[in-house]
């Protein structure tokens, strides 16, 4: 990884931080790749819960970096780009825009600071990744339509009122509360936590973009596998392949 995402761990709780504060933690190609690796590291580690947050006081994430727009953002979105069976808590503040909003919304729990301003401006600027359409399955439909179609900022307090976030607290307390929740989850029975969150996740209807992204990821795991390389080699050498299941 480069330094666009940091990963720290303390007694079973990981803190994953988007680390481009000078660019409002905008999502460029390097950050998306680093975030994917950080989340995979969390998935494969002994850490039992994690917090996702952003460096600096001004933003969790201002969304896609238009000077280096990542075309594969989906790869770093939990439960879209890959499966994650451990709880992930978002601690957001300041600007939470576009792709940054998508990242937060796909965490299991969200704690927002009272400085938070959610914004999904795609209808105003003329493009969309489509993954945010799943919001309609997570909050009441009319609120989702208002947020996505009008492209107007939504405060952390309003987001709490409509059920988009779990808590809205004073700035400075959001990371503390998110970490406390992650600690509580890490101290809970892991199999029960996994089962409960999966049951909740299974009840959410997926947008076509989410399903397509998941399919692309599943295909990439095959194409990047040892068995795929073995298939090509066996075909070239006119022999039976020796599968290893990986």
PDB file of C-alpha atoms in Angstrom, residues 10 52 56 77 101 103 120-121 125 181-182 184 186-187 191 202 216 219 235-236 240:
ATOM      1  CA  UNK A  10      -5.491  -2.345  18.902  1.00  0.00           C
ATOM      2  CA  UNK A  52     -13.561   3.444   8.683  1.00  0.00           C
ATOM      3  CA  UNK A  56      -8.380  15.904   8.666  1.00  0.00           C
ATOM      4  CA  UNK A  77     -16.915  -1.142  -1.400  1.00  0.00           C
ATOM      5  CA  UNK A 101     -21.172   8.505   0.641  1.00  0.00           C
ATOM      6  CA  UNK A 103     -18.423   3.856   1.099  1.00  0.00           C
ATOM      7  CA  UNK A 120     -24.911  13.057  -3.868  1.00  0.00           C
ATOM      8  CA  UNK A 121     -24.541  15.524  -6.770  1.00  0.00           C
ATOM      9  CA  UNK A 125     -23.098  16.980 -12.853  1.00  0.00           C
ATOM     10  CA  UNK A 181     -19.047   0.357  19.218  1.00  0.00           C
ATOM     11  CA  UNK A 182     -16.327  -1.517  17.342  1.00  0.00           C
ATOM     12  CA  UNK A 184     -18.194  -3.806  21.865  1.00  0.00           C
ATOM     13  CA  UNK A 186     -15.041  -7.193  18.960  1.00  0.00           C
ATOM     14  CA  UNK A 187     -15.839  -8.362  22.487  1.00  0.00           C
ATOM     15  CA  UNK A 191     -20.151 -16.245  15.112  1.00  0.00           C
ATOM     16  CA  UNK A 202     -29.502 -10.732   3.162  1.00  0.00           C
ATOM     17  CA  UNK A 216     -17.320  -8.608 -11.884  1.00  0.00           C
ATOM     18  CA  UNK A 219     -15.116 -13.188 -12.177  1.00  0.00           C
ATOM     19  CA  UNK A 235      -4.167 -25.749 -22.999  1.00  0.00           C
ATOM     20  CA  UNK A 236      -0.902 -24.437 -24.458  1.00  0.00           C
ATOM     21  CA  UNK A 240      -4.764 -32.299 -18.566  1.00  0.00           C
TER      22      UNK A 240
END
